[in-house]
CSV table of C-alpha atoms in Angstrom, one decimal:
chain,number,residue,atom,x,y,z
A,13,MET,CA,0.0,0.0,0.0
A,14,PRO,CA,1.5,3.4,-0.9
A,15,ALA,CA,1.9,5.7,2.1
A,16,ALA,CA,-0.9,8.3,2.6
A,17,PRO,CA,0.1,11.7,1.3
A,18,THR,CA,-0.7,13.8,4.4
A,19,VAL,CA,0.1,13.4,8.1
A,20,THR,CA,-3.6,13.2,8.9
A,21,GLY,CA,-4.0,10.4,6.3
A,22,ARG,CA,-1.0,8.6,7.8
A,23,VAL,CA,-2.5,8.8,11.3
A,24,LEU,CA,-5.8,7.5,10.1
A,25,SER,CA,-4.2,4.7,8.1
A,26,LEU,CA,-2.3,3.6,11.2
A,27,LEU,CA,-5.6,3.4,13.1
A,28,GLY,CA,-7.4,1.7,10.2
A,29,ALA,CA,-4.7,-1.0,10.1
A,30,PHE,CA,-6.2,-2.6,13.2
A,31,THR,CA,-9.0,-5.1,12.4
A,32,ALA,CA,-10.9,-7.8,14.3
A,33,ASP,CA,-8.6,-10.4,12.9
A,34,GLU,CA,-5.5,-8.5,13.8
A,35,PRO,CA,-6.3,-6.3,16.8
A,36,GLU,CA,-2.6,-6.3,17.9
A,37,LEU,CA,0.1,-5.1,15.5
A,38,THR,CA,3.9,-4.6,15.9
A,39,LEU,CA,5.9,-1.7,14.5
A,40,THR,CA,7.0,-3.9,11.6
A,41,GLN,CA,3.5,-5.0,10.8
A,42,LEU,CA,2.2,-1.4,10.9
A,43,SER,CA,5.0,-0.3,8.6
A,44,ARG,CA,4.2,-3.1,6.1
A,45,LEU,CA,0.4,-2.5,6.3
A,46,THR,CA,0.6,1.3,5.9
A,47,GLY,CA,3.6,1.5,3.5
A,48,MET,CA,5.3,3.9,5.8
A,49,PRO,CA,8.9,3.7,6.9
A,50,MET,CA,9.6,2.3,10.4
A,51,SER,CA,10.9,5.7,11.5
A,52,THR,CA,7.7,7.4,10.6
A,53,VAL,CA,5.6,4.7,12.2
A,54,HIS,CA,7.7,4.9,15.3
A,55,ARG,CA,7.3,8.7,15.7
A,56,LEU,CA,3.5,8.7,15.0
A,57,THR,CA,2.7,5.7,17.2
A,58,GLY,CA,4.7,7.5,20.0
A,59,GLU,CA,2.3,10.4,19.7
A,60,LEU,CA,-0.8,8.1,19.5
A,61,VAL,CA,0.3,6.2,22.6
A,62,ALA,CA,1.0,9.4,24.5
A,63,TRP,CA,-2.6,10.6,23.8
A,64,GLY,CA,-4.2,7.2,24.5
A,65,ALA,CA,-5.4,6.4,20.9
A,66,LEU,CA,-3.1,3.4,21.0
A,67,GLU,CA,-1.9,1.3,24.0
A,68,ARG,CA,1.2,-0.8,24.3
A,69,ALA,CA,2.2,-3.2,27.1
A,70,LYS,CA,5.9,-2.9,27.7
A,71,ARG,CA,7.6,-3.6,24.3
A,72,GLY,CA,4.7,-5.7,23.1
A,73,PRO,CA,2.5,-5.0,20.1
A,74,PHE,CA,0.2,-2.0,19.8
A,75,ARG,CA,-3.5,-2.1,20.4
A,76,ILE,CA,-6.3,0.4,20.1
A,77,GLY,CA,-6.4,2.5,23.3
A,78,LEU,CA,-9.2,3.2,25.7
A,79,ARG,CA,-9.1,7.0,25.2
A,80,LEU,CA,-10.0,6.5,21.5
A,81,TRP,CA,-12.9,4.3,22.5
A,82,GLU,CA,-14.1,6.9,25.0
A,83,VAL,CA,-14.2,9.6,22.3
A,84,ALA,CA,-15.7,7.2,19.8
A,85,ALA,CA,-18.4,6.3,22.2
A,86,LEU,CA,-19.8,9.7,21.4
A,87,ALA,CA,-20.6,8.7,17.8
A,88,PRO,CA,-24.4,9.4,17.7
A,89,ARG,CA,-25.1,6.3,15.5
A,90,SER,CA,-23.4,3.9,18.0
A,91,LEU,CA,-23.8,4.4,21.7
A,92,GLY,CA,-26.3,7.3,21.4
A,93,LEU,CA,-28.7,5.0,19.5
A,94,ARG,CA,-27.7,2.1,21.6
A,95,GLU,CA,-28.6,3.9,24.9
A,96,ARG,CA,-32.1,4.6,23.7
A,97,ALA,CA,-32.6,1.1,22.2
A,98,MET,CA,-31.2,-0.9,25.1
A,99,PRO,CA,-34.3,-1.3,27.3
A,100,PHE,CA,-36.3,-2.5,24.2
A,101,LEU,CA,-33.5,-4.9,23.2
A,102,GLU,CA,-33.4,-6.3,26.7
A,103,ASP,CA,-37.2,-6.8,26.8
A,104,LEU,CA,-37.0,-8.6,23.5
A,105,VAL,CA,-34.3,-11.0,24.7
A,106,ASP,CA,-36.2,-11.6,27.9
A,107,ALA,CA,-39.5,-12.3,26.1
A,108,THR,CA,-38.0,-14.5,23.4
A,109,ARG,CA,-34.7,-16.0,24.8
A,110,GLN,CA,-33.2,-15.5,21.3
A,111,ASN,CA,-30.5,-13.2,19.7
A,112,VAL,CA,-31.4,-9.5,19.1
A,113,GLN,CA,-29.4,-7.2,16.9
A,114,LEU,CA,-29.3,-3.5,16.0
A,115,ALA,CA,-27.6,-2.4,12.9
A,116,VAL,CA,-27.1,0.8,10.9
A,117,LEU,CA,-26.2,1.5,7.2
A,118,ASP,CA,-22.7,2.6,6.4
A,119,GLY,CA,-21.6,2.7,2.8
A,120,TYR,CA,-22.9,-0.5,1.2
A,121,GLU,CA,-22.8,-2.6,4.4
A,122,ALA,CA,-24.7,-3.1,7.7
A,123,VAL,CA,-22.7,-2.2,10.8
A,124,TYR,CA,-23.8,-4.0,14.0
A,125,VAL,CA,-24.0,-1.5,16.9
A,126,GLU,CA,-25.5,-3.9,19.4
A,127,ARG,CA,-26.2,-7.5,19.9
A,128,LEU,CA,-27.7,-9.3,22.9
A,129,SER,CA,-28.0,-13.0,23.1
A,130,ALA,CA,-29.9,-15.2,25.6
A,131,ARG,CA,-28.0,-18.2,26.9
A,132,GLY,CA,-28.5,-21.1,24.7
A,133,ALA,CA,-29.7,-19.0,21.7
A,134,VAL,CA,-28.5,-20.1,18.2
A,135,GLY,CA,-25.0,-18.9,17.4
A,136,VAL,CA,-24.7,-15.8,15.2
A,137,VAL,CA,-21.9,-14.5,13.1
A,138,SER,CA,-22.4,-10.8,13.8
A,139,ARG,CA,-20.1,-8.9,16.2
A,140,VAL,CA,-20.6,-5.5,17.7
A,141,GLY,CA,-18.6,-3.2,15.5
A,142,GLY,CA,-18.6,-5.8,12.7
A,143,ARG,CA,-20.1,-5.6,9.2
A,144,LEU,CA,-22.2,-7.9,7.0
A,145,PRO,CA,-23.4,-7.4,3.4
A,146,LEU,CA,-26.8,-5.8,3.0
A,147,HIS,CA,-28.4,-8.4,0.6
A,148,ALA,CA,-28.0,-11.4,2.8
A,149,THR,CA,-29.2,-10.3,6.2
A,150,GLY,CA,-32.5,-9.3,7.7
A,151,VAL,CA,-31.2,-6.0,9.0
A,152,GLY,CA,-29.4,-5.4,5.7
A,153,GLN,CA,-32.5,-5.9,3.6
A,154,VAL,CA,-34.4,-3.5,5.8
A,155,LEU,CA,-31.7,-0.9,5.6
A,156,LEU,CA,-31.3,-1.4,1.8
A,157,ALA,CA,-35.0,-1.2,1.2
A,158,HIS,CA,-35.1,2.2,2.8
A,159,ALA,CA,-31.7,3.5,1.5
A,160,PRO,CA,-31.4,6.3,-1.0
A,161,PRO,CA,-32.1,5.1,-4.6
A,162,GLU,CA,-28.4,5.6,-5.6
A,163,VAL,CA,-27.3,3.2,-2.8
A,164,GLN,CA,-29.8,0.6,-3.9
A,165,GLU,CA,-28.7,0.8,-7.5
A,166,GLN,CA,-25.1,0.6,-6.6
A,167,VAL,CA,-25.6,-2.5,-4.5
A,168,LEU,CA,-27.8,-4.1,-7.1
A,169,SER,CA,-25.1,-3.5,-9.7
A,170,MET,CA,-22.3,-5.1,-7.7
A,171,PRO,CA,-21.7,-8.9,-7.5
A,172,LEU,CA,-23.8,-10.3,-4.6
A,173,PRO,CA,-21.8,-12.9,-2.9
A,174,ALA,CA,-23.5,-16.2,-1.8
A,175,LEU,CA,-22.9,-16.8,1.9
A,176,THR,CA,-25.0,-20.0,1.7
A,177,ALA,CA,-26.9,-21.8,-1.0
A,178,ARG,CA,-30.0,-19.8,0.0
A,179,THR,CA,-28.5,-16.3,-0.2
A,180,ILE,CA,-30.3,-14.1,-2.8
A,181,VAL,CA,-27.6,-13.3,-5.5
A,182,GLU,CA,-29.8,-12.4,-8.4
A,183,PRO,CA,-30.5,-8.6,-8.7
A,184,ARG,CA,-34.1,-9.0,-9.9
A,185,ALA,CA,-34.9,-11.4,-7.1
A,186,LEU,CA,-33.4,-9.0,-4.6
A,187,ARG,CA,-35.3,-6.0,-6.1
A,188,ARG,CA,-38.6,-8.0,-5.5
A,189,VAL,CA,-37.5,-8.8,-1.9
A,190,LEU,CA,-36.8,-5.1,-1.2
A,191,ALA,CA,-40.2,-4.1,-2.6
A,192,ASP,CA,-41.8,-6.7,-0.3
A,193,VAL,CA,-39.9,-5.4,2.7
A,194,ARG,CA,-41.1,-1.9,2.1
A,195,ARG,CA,-44.7,-3.2,1.6
A,196,SER,CA,-44.8,-5.5,4.6
A,197,GLY,CA,-42.6,-3.5,7.0
A,198,VAL,CA,-40.4,-6.5,7.9
A,199,ALA,CA,-37.7,-8.7,6.3
A,200,VAL,CA,-37.7,-12.4,6.9
A,201,CYS,CA,-34.3,-13.8,5.9
A,202,ASP,CA,-34.1,-17.6,6.2
A,203,GLY,CA,-30.8,-19.4,5.9
A,204,GLN,CA,-29.1,-16.7,3.9
A,205,VAL,CA,-26.2,-16.0,6.3
A,206,GLU,CA,-26.0,-19.4,7.8
A,207,LEU,CA,-28.3,-22.3,7.0
A,208,ARG,CA,-29.1,-22.9,10.6
A,209,SER,CA,-30.6,-19.5,11.4
A,210,LEU,CA,-33.3,-17.1,10.2
A,211,SER,CA,-33.8,-13.5,11.1
A,212,VAL,CA,-36.9,-11.2,11.3
A,213,ALA,CA,-36.0,-7.5,11.0
A,214,ALA,CA,-37.9,-4.2,11.1
A,215,PRO,CA,-37.0,-0.6,10.5
A,216,VAL,CA,-36.2,1.9,13.3
A,217,ARG,CA,-37.0,5.5,12.4
A,218,GLY,CA,-35.5,8.7,13.7
A,219,SER,CA,-37.1,12.0,14.5
A,220,ARG,CA,-37.4,13.0,10.9
A,221,GLY,CA,-39.2,9.8,10.1
A,222,ASP,CA,-36.3,8.4,8.1
A,223,VAL,CA,-35.0,4.8,8.7
A,224,VAL,CA,-31.9,5.2,10.9
A,225,ALA,CA,-31.4,1.6,12.0
A,226,ALA,CA,-32.8,-1.9,11.7
A,227,LEU,CA,-33.7,-4.3,14.5
A,228,SER,CA,-33.7,-8.0,14.1
A,229,ILE,CA,-34.2,-11.2,16.0
A,230,VAL,CA,-32.2,-14.3,15.0
A,231,VAL,CA,-33.7,-17.7,15.7
A,232,PRO,CA,-33.0,-21.3,14.6
A,233,SER,CA,-34.2,-21.8,11.1
A,234,ASP,CA,-36.0,-25.0,12.1
A,235,GLU,CA,-38.5,-22.7,13.9
A,236,HIS,CA,-41.4,-22.9,11.6
A,237,ALA,CA,-43.0,-20.0,13.4
A,238,ALA,CA,-40.9,-17.1,11.9
A,239,ALA,CA,-44.2,-15.3,11.5
A,240,SER,CA,-44.9,-15.4,15.2
A,241,TYR,CA,-41.8,-13.2,15.8
A,242,VAL,CA,-43.1,-10.5,13.4
A,243,PRO,CA,-45.3,-8.6,15.8
A,244,VAL,CA,-42.8,-8.5,18.7
A,245,VAL,CA,-40.0,-7.3,16.5
A,246,ARG,CA,-42.2,-4.7,14.9
A,247,ALA,CA,-43.4,-3.5,18.3
A,248,ALA,CA,-39.9,-3.2,19.7
A,249,ALA,CA,-38.7,-1.4,16.6
A,250,ARG,CA,-41.5,1.1,17.0
A,251,GLY,CA,-40.7,1.5,20.7
A,252,ILE,CA,-37.1,2.4,19.8
A,253,SER,CA,-38.4,4.8,17.1
A,254,ARG,CA,-40.6,6.5,19.6
A,255,ALA,CA,-37.7,6.8,22.0
A,256,LEU,CA,-35.7,8.5,19.2
A,257,GLY,CA,-38.5,11.0,18.6
A,258,ALA,CA,-40.2,9.4,15.6
A,259,ALA,CA,-43.9,10.1,15.1
A,260,PRO,CA,-46.0,7.2,16.6
A,261,ALA,CA,-47.5,5.5,13.5
A,262,ARG,CA,-46.5,5.3,9.9
A,263,PRO,CA,-48.5,3.5,7.3
A,264,ALA,CA,-45.2,2.3,5.6
A,265,ASP,CA,-44.5,0.1,8.6
A,266,HIS,CA,-47.6,-2.0,8.1
A,267,GLY,CA,-48.3,-2.0,4.4
A,268,GLY,CA,-48.1,0.4,1.5
A,269,ARG,CA,-45.6,3.1,1.0
B,3,MET,CA,-5.7,26.6,24.5
B,4,PRO,CA,-2.4,26.9,22.4
B,5,ALA,CA,-2.5,24.9,19.2
B,6,ALA,CA,-0.8,21.4,19.4
B,7,PRO,CA,2.7,21.5,17.9
B,8,THR,CA,2.4,18.6,15.5
B,9,VAL,CA,-0.2,17.6,12.9
B,10,THR,CA,-0.8,14.3,14.8
B,11,GLY,CA,-1.4,16.4,17.9
B,12,ARG,CA,-3.8,18.7,16.1
B,13,VAL,CA,-5.8,15.7,14.8
B,14,LEU,CA,-6.0,14.2,18.2
B,15,SER,CA,-7.0,17.5,19.8
B,16,LEU,CA,-9.8,17.8,17.3
B,17,LEU,CA,-11.1,14.4,18.2
B,18,GLY,CA,-10.6,15.1,21.9
B,19,ALA,CA,-12.7,18.3,21.7
B,20,PHE,CA,-15.9,16.2,21.5
B,21,THR,CA,-17.4,15.4,24.9
B,22,ALA,CA,-20.6,13.9,26.3
B,23,ASP,CA,-21.8,17.4,27.0
B,24,GLU,CA,-20.8,18.7,23.6
B,25,PRO,CA,-21.0,15.8,21.1
B,26,GLU,CA,-21.7,18.1,18.2
B,27,LEU,CA,-19.3,21.0,17.3
B,28,THR,CA,-19.2,23.6,14.6
B,29,LEU,CA,-16.0,24.7,12.8
B,30,THR,CA,-16.0,27.8,14.9
B,31,GLN,CA,-16.3,25.9,18.1
B,32,LEU,CA,-13.6,23.5,17.1
B,33,SER,CA,-11.3,26.4,16.2
B,34,ARG,CA,-11.9,28.0,19.6
B,35,LEU,CA,-11.6,24.7,21.6
B,36,THR,CA,-8.3,23.6,19.9
B,37,GLY,CA,-6.7,27.1,19.4
B,38,MET,CA,-6.2,26.3,15.7
B,39,PRO,CA,-7.1,28.8,12.9
B,40,MET,CA,-10.3,28.2,11.0
B,41,SER,CA,-8.4,27.3,7.8
B,42,THR,CA,-6.5,24.5,9.6
B,43,VAL,CA,-9.6,23.2,11.2
B,44,HIS,CA,-11.4,23.3,7.9
B,45,ARG,CA,-8.6,21.3,6.1
B,46,LEU,CA,-8.2,18.7,8.9
B,47,THR,CA,-11.9,18.1,9.5
B,48,GLY,CA,-12.2,17.6,5.7
B,49,GLU,CA,-9.8,14.7,5.9
B,50,LEU,CA,-11.4,13.3,9.0
B,51,VAL,CA,-14.8,13.4,7.4
B,52,ALA,CA,-13.5,11.7,4.2
B,53,TRP,CA,-12.1,8.8,6.3
B,54,GLY,CA,-15.2,8.6,8.5
B,55,ALA,CA,-13.6,9.7,11.8
B,56,LEU,CA,-16.0,12.6,11.8
B,57,GLU,CA,-19.5,12.9,10.3
B,58,ARG,CA,-21.4,15.9,9.2
B,59,ALA,CA,-25.0,16.3,8.1
B,60,LYS,CA,-25.1,18.8,5.2
B,61,ARG,CA,-23.6,22.0,6.6
B,62,GLY,CA,-24.4,21.1,10.2
B,63,PRO,CA,-22.1,20.6,13.1
B,64,PHE,CA,-19.5,17.8,13.2
B,65,ARG,CA,-20.0,14.6,15.2
B,66,ILE,CA,-17.8,11.6,15.9
B,67,GLY,CA,-18.1,9.2,12.9
B,68,LEU,CA,-19.1,5.5,12.8
B,69,ARG,CA,-15.8,4.4,11.3
B,70,LEU,CA,-13.9,5.7,14.2
B,71,TRP,CA,-16.2,3.8,16.5
B,72,GLU,CA,-15.7,0.6,14.5
B,73,VAL,CA,-11.9,0.9,14.9
B,74,ALA,CA,-12.2,1.9,18.6
B,75,ALA,CA,-14.4,-1.2,19.2
B,76,LEU,CA,-11.2,-3.2,18.8
B,77,ALA,CA,-9.8,-1.7,22.1
B,78,PRO,CA,-9.2,-4.8,24.1
B,79,ARG,CA,-10.3,-3.2,27.4
B,80,SER,CA,-13.6,-2.1,26.0
B,81,LEU,CA,-15.6,-4.4,23.7
B,82,GLY,CA,-13.2,-7.3,24.1
B,83,LEU,CA,-13.7,-7.4,27.8
B,84,ARG,CA,-17.4,-6.6,27.3
B,85,GLU,CA,-18.1,-9.5,25.0
B,86,ARG,CA,-16.7,-12.0,27.6
B,87,ALA,CA,-18.5,-10.3,30.4
B,88,MET,CA,-21.9,-9.8,28.8
B,89,PRO,CA,-23.5,-13.2,29.6
B,90,PHE,CA,-22.6,-12.8,33.3
B,91,LEU,CA,-23.9,-9.2,33.4
B,92,GLU,CA,-27.1,-10.3,31.8
B,93,ASP,CA,-27.5,-13.1,34.3
B,94,LEU,CA,-26.9,-10.7,37.2
B,95,VAL,CA,-29.5,-8.2,35.9
B,96,ASP,CA,-32.0,-11.1,35.4
B,97,ALA,CA,-31.4,-12.4,38.9
B,98,THR,CA,-31.5,-9.1,40.7
B,99,ARG,CA,-33.5,-6.6,38.6
B,100,GLN,CA,-31.0,-3.9,39.5
B,101,ASN,CA,-28.1,-2.0,37.7
B,102,VAL,CA,-24.9,-3.8,36.8
B,103,GLN,CA,-21.7,-2.0,35.8
B,104,LEU,CA,-18.3,-3.0,34.5
B,105,ALA,CA,-15.4,-0.5,34.8
B,106,VAL,CA,-11.7,-0.4,34.2
B,107,LEU,CA,-8.9,1.8,35.6
B,108,ASP,CA,-7.5,4.6,33.4
B,109,GLY,CA,-5.2,7.1,34.8
B,110,TYR,CA,-6.8,8.1,38.2
B,111,GLU,CA,-10.4,7.4,37.3
B,112,ALA,CA,-12.8,4.5,36.6
B,113,VAL,CA,-14.0,4.3,33.0
B,114,TYR,CA,-17.4,2.5,32.6
B,115,VAL,CA,-17.2,0.0,29.7
B,116,GLU,CA,-20.7,-1.4,30.2
B,117,ARG,CA,-23.9,-0.8,32.1
B,118,LEU,CA,-27.1,-2.8,32.1
B,119,SER,CA,-30.2,-1.7,34.0
B,120,ALA,CA,-33.4,-3.6,34.7
B,121,ARG,CA,-36.5,-1.6,34.1
B,122,GLY,CA,-37.4,0.2,37.3
B,123,ALA,CA,-34.0,-0.1,38.9
B,124,VAL,CA,-32.7,3.0,40.8
B,125,GLY,CA,-31.2,5.7,38.6
B,126,VAL,CA,-27.4,5.7,38.2
B,127,VAL,CA,-25.0,8.5,37.1
B,128,SER,CA,-22.6,6.4,35.2
B,129,ARG,CA,-22.6,6.3,31.4
B,130,VAL,CA,-20.9,3.8,29.0
B,131,GLY,CA,-17.7,5.6,28.0
B,132,GLY,CA,-18.0,7.9,31.0
B,133,ARG,CA,-15.7,8.4,34.0
B,134,LEU,CA,-16.1,8.7,37.8
B,135,PRO,CA,-13.5,9.3,40.5
B,136,LEU,CA,-12.0,6.2,42.2
B,137,HIS,CA,-12.4,7.1,45.8
B,138,ALA,CA,-16.2,7.5,45.7
B,139,THR,CA,-17.5,4.5,43.8
B,140,GLY,CA,-17.6,0.8,44.5
B,141,VAL,CA,-15.8,-0.2,41.2
B,142,GLY,CA,-13.4,2.7,41.8
B,143,GLN,CA,-12.5,1.5,45.3
B,144,VAL,CA,-11.9,-2.1,44.0
B,145,LEU,CA,-9.7,-0.8,41.1
B,146,LEU,CA,-7.8,1.5,43.4
B,147,ALA,CA,-7.3,-1.2,46.1
B,148,HIS,CA,-5.6,-3.3,43.4
B,149,ALA,CA,-3.8,-0.5,41.5
B,150,PRO,CA,0.0,-0.1,41.5
B,151,PRO,CA,1.3,1.6,44.7
B,152,GLU,CA,2.3,4.7,42.8
B,153,VAL,CA,-1.3,5.2,41.5
B,154,GLN,CA,-2.7,4.7,45.1
B,155,GLU,CA,-0.2,7.2,46.5
B,156,GLN,CA,-1.0,9.7,43.8
B,157,VAL,CA,-4.8,9.4,44.4
B,158,LEU,CA,-4.3,9.6,48.2
B,159,SER,CA,-2.2,12.8,47.8
B,160,MET,CA,-4.8,14.6,45.6
B,161,PRO,CA,-7.9,16.4,46.9
B,162,LEU,CA,-10.8,13.9,47.2
B,163,PRO,CA,-13.9,15.7,46.1
B,164,ALA,CA,-17.1,15.1,48.1
B,165,LEU,CA,-19.9,14.0,45.7
B,166,THR,CA,-22.3,13.6,48.7
B,167,ALA,CA,-22.0,14.2,52.5
B,168,ARG,CA,-21.1,10.5,52.8
B,169,THR,CA,-18.2,10.5,50.3
B,170,ILE,CA,-14.9,9.5,51.9
B,171,VAL,CA,-12.6,12.5,51.5
B,172,GLU,CA,-10.0,11.8,54.2
B,173,PRO,CA,-6.9,10.0,52.9
B,174,ARG,CA,-6.4,7.9,56.1
B,175,ALA,CA,-10.1,6.8,56.0
B,176,LEU,CA,-9.7,5.9,52.4
B,177,ARG,CA,-6.5,3.9,53.1
B,178,ARG,CA,-8.4,1.9,55.7
B,179,VAL,CA,-11.3,1.3,53.2
B,180,LEU,CA,-8.8,0.0,50.5
B,181,ALA,CA,-7.1,-2.4,53.0
B,182,ASP,CA,-10.6,-3.6,53.8
B,183,VAL,CA,-11.5,-4.1,50.2
B,184,ARG,CA,-8.3,-6.2,49.6
B,185,ARG,CA,-9.1,-8.2,52.7
B,186,SER,CA,-12.8,-8.9,52.0
B,187,GLY,CA,-12.6,-9.0,48.2
B,188,VAL,CA,-15.6,-6.6,47.9
B,189,ALA,CA,-16.3,-2.9,48.2
B,190,VAL,CA,-19.6,-1.7,49.6
B,191,CYS,CA,-20.1,2.0,48.9
B,192,ASP,CA,-23.2,3.5,50.5
B,193,GLY,CA,-24.5,6.9,49.4
B,194,GLN,CA,-21.0,8.1,48.3
B,195,VAL,CA,-22.0,8.9,44.7
B,196,GLU,CA,-25.6,9.7,45.3
B,197,LEU,CA,-27.3,9.4,48.6
B,198,ARG,CA,-30.1,7.3,47.2
B,199,SER,CA,-28.0,4.4,46.0
B,200,LEU,CA,-25.3,2.0,47.2
B,201,SER,CA,-23.0,-0.3,45.2
B,202,VAL,CA,-21.4,-3.6,45.9
B,203,ALA,CA,-18.3,-4.2,43.7
B,204,ALA,CA,-15.8,-7.1,43.2
B,205,PRO,CA,-12.6,-7.5,41.2
B,206,VAL,CA,-12.4,-9.1,37.8
B,207,ARG,CA,-9.0,-10.8,37.1
B,208,GLY,CA,-7.3,-11.4,33.8
B,209,SER,CA,-5.2,-14.4,32.6
B,210,ARG,CA,-2.1,-13.2,34.6
B,211,GLY,CA,-4.2,-13.0,37.8
B,212,ASP,CA,-4.0,-9.2,37.9
B,213,VAL,CA,-7.2,-7.1,38.5
B,214,VAL,CA,-8.3,-5.9,35.0
B,215,ALA,CA,-11.7,-4.6,35.8
B,216,ALA,CA,-14.3,-4.2,38.5
B,217,LEU,CA,-18.0,-5.4,38.5
B,218,SER,CA,-20.6,-3.8,40.6
B,219,ILE,CA,-24.3,-3.8,41.3
B,220,VAL,CA,-26.1,-0.6,42.2
B,221,VAL,CA,-29.2,-0.8,44.4
B,222,PRO,CA,-31.3,1.7,46.3
B,223,SER,CA,-29.5,2.6,49.5
B,224,ASP,CA,-32.7,1.9,51.6
B,225,GLU,CA,-32.0,-1.8,50.9
B,226,HIS,CA,-30.7,-2.9,54.2
B,227,ALA,CA,-29.6,-6.1,52.7
B,228,ALA,CA,-26.4,-4.9,50.9
B,229,ALA,CA,-24.7,-8.0,52.3
B,230,SER,CA,-27.1,-10.2,50.5
B,231,TYR,CA,-25.7,-9.0,47.1
B,232,VAL,CA,-22.1,-9.8,48.0
B,233,PRO,CA,-22.2,-13.5,47.0
B,234,VAL,CA,-23.9,-13.0,43.7
B,235,VAL,CA,-21.5,-10.1,42.7
B,236,ARG,CA,-18.5,-12.1,43.7
B,237,ALA,CA,-19.7,-15.1,41.8
B,238,ALA,CA,-20.3,-13.1,38.7
B,239,ALA,CA,-16.9,-11.4,38.9
B,240,ARG,CA,-15.3,-14.8,39.2
B,241,GLY,CA,-17.3,-16.1,36.2
B,242,ILE,CA,-16.0,-13.2,34.1
B,243,SER,CA,-12.4,-13.7,35.4
B,244,ARG,CA,-12.7,-17.4,34.4
B,245,ALA,CA,-13.9,-16.4,31.0
B,246,LEU,CA,-10.9,-14.1,30.7
B,247,GLY,CA,-8.6,-17.0,31.5
B,248,ALA,CA,-7.9,-16.3,35.2
B,249,ALA,CA,-7.0,-19.3,37.5
B,250,PRO,CA,-10.2,-20.5,39.2
B,251,ALA,CA,-9.7,-19.6,42.9
B,252,ARG,CA,-7.6,-16.9,44.5
B,253,PRO,CA,-7.4,-16.5,48.3
B,254,ALA,CA,-7.3,-12.7,47.8
B,255,ASP,CA,-10.9,-12.8,46.7
B,256,HIS,CA,-12.2,-14.2,49.9
B,257,GLY,CA,-10.0,-12.8,52.7
B,258,GLY,CA,-6.3,-12.1,53.2
B,259,ARG,CA,-3.8,-11.0,50.7
């Protein structure tokens, strides 16, 4: 990777080098990943550690620092949203003993800002702070169905990877699904991320009535009663919308647009 | 505030200007808070927005961006710890219907990395990503009791602000409390943050046996049965410690050190 042209770009590329797969990186790895000389990496990481954006135990590898997390916790689409949503997510887990997820749209992917799982619930692949493609997930289909037209067209024009044999990879089929999600107010996504699980998702609206997030429940796909989860997911999504200042009822959430 | 001398310092001071009280800032406010000229703020925020470290709706104020939060979610002392702890926190809320908190030591303060509250539980002042002083809180007293001696001495030499009439502000009294916390393995902190609530806290240990976090439950201070919460808090703290790879039993957690 060629080194970023500005110091700001270099600082950001250092931070962006850390991933869930590689949350700890040495000076050498950072130099290789960012294309910057060791001396530059050494100087910049020194400043980042001093401020608390990075942490380092003795002479060990670097990790993201707690101070950066504190500042980042102020992102309105992460913990701000999460704080308002949390009581509803907890009620939903309590009532169903399943997995509950909250995600927002970023670029052409869904970013998971919260996940709660009851003990013994089916395993899920999402991770707080992680991303999944829009076309294959319940929350993704909800977010995509309500995304600006240019985002929809872009996603529909890109290759749609198959996560399982049941993932929708054909643009015309996906277009129909999205229309259906807008009409019904929910997305039911069966075996498209993992064959063993299905999700039921509904939109969360902000104070201007626009869809700001999607809420889903993930249950084993052998549960033939996916439909039985629709009312409770829809009710919880409306509760969160109300807590965010959305108007109480919108026809688009229960048919028609 | 004089402008930071390096570009890295300037970028970090821009990010650090955002606080829970002021999570949205205009160009003018950023310029004033960081001591940088408008032109510099304009250029740097442009780069930060392009990368996703900041977000801006139309020509509105700047806010912390989702991409920064995603990277920051990799901080091992925030979401890493939180992921392992979450099932135990949920069980504790389920079992008690109170507030449960998880905090880590940073500098001379406790930083709250998670908080779960049952509906109807007593109100608490902590906030995820927020800080409270060590001497006045249950988690703080646990973290301080197990902090390096130089941290303890520094805190004991600083003024200890009184959050309520019951906050311990006398260094010798605090020293006795800390010795007691080490001996008993729990801190019981009654009415020292707010008169209406008390907390019971216990240490969470990492794989090297050192105290990496503190867990607490916050209940109304008119509950005369603070002692009845000690076993459940201690058991949950041990469960989290085990999940983090700590050895199963340590004498220091149930008397003597």
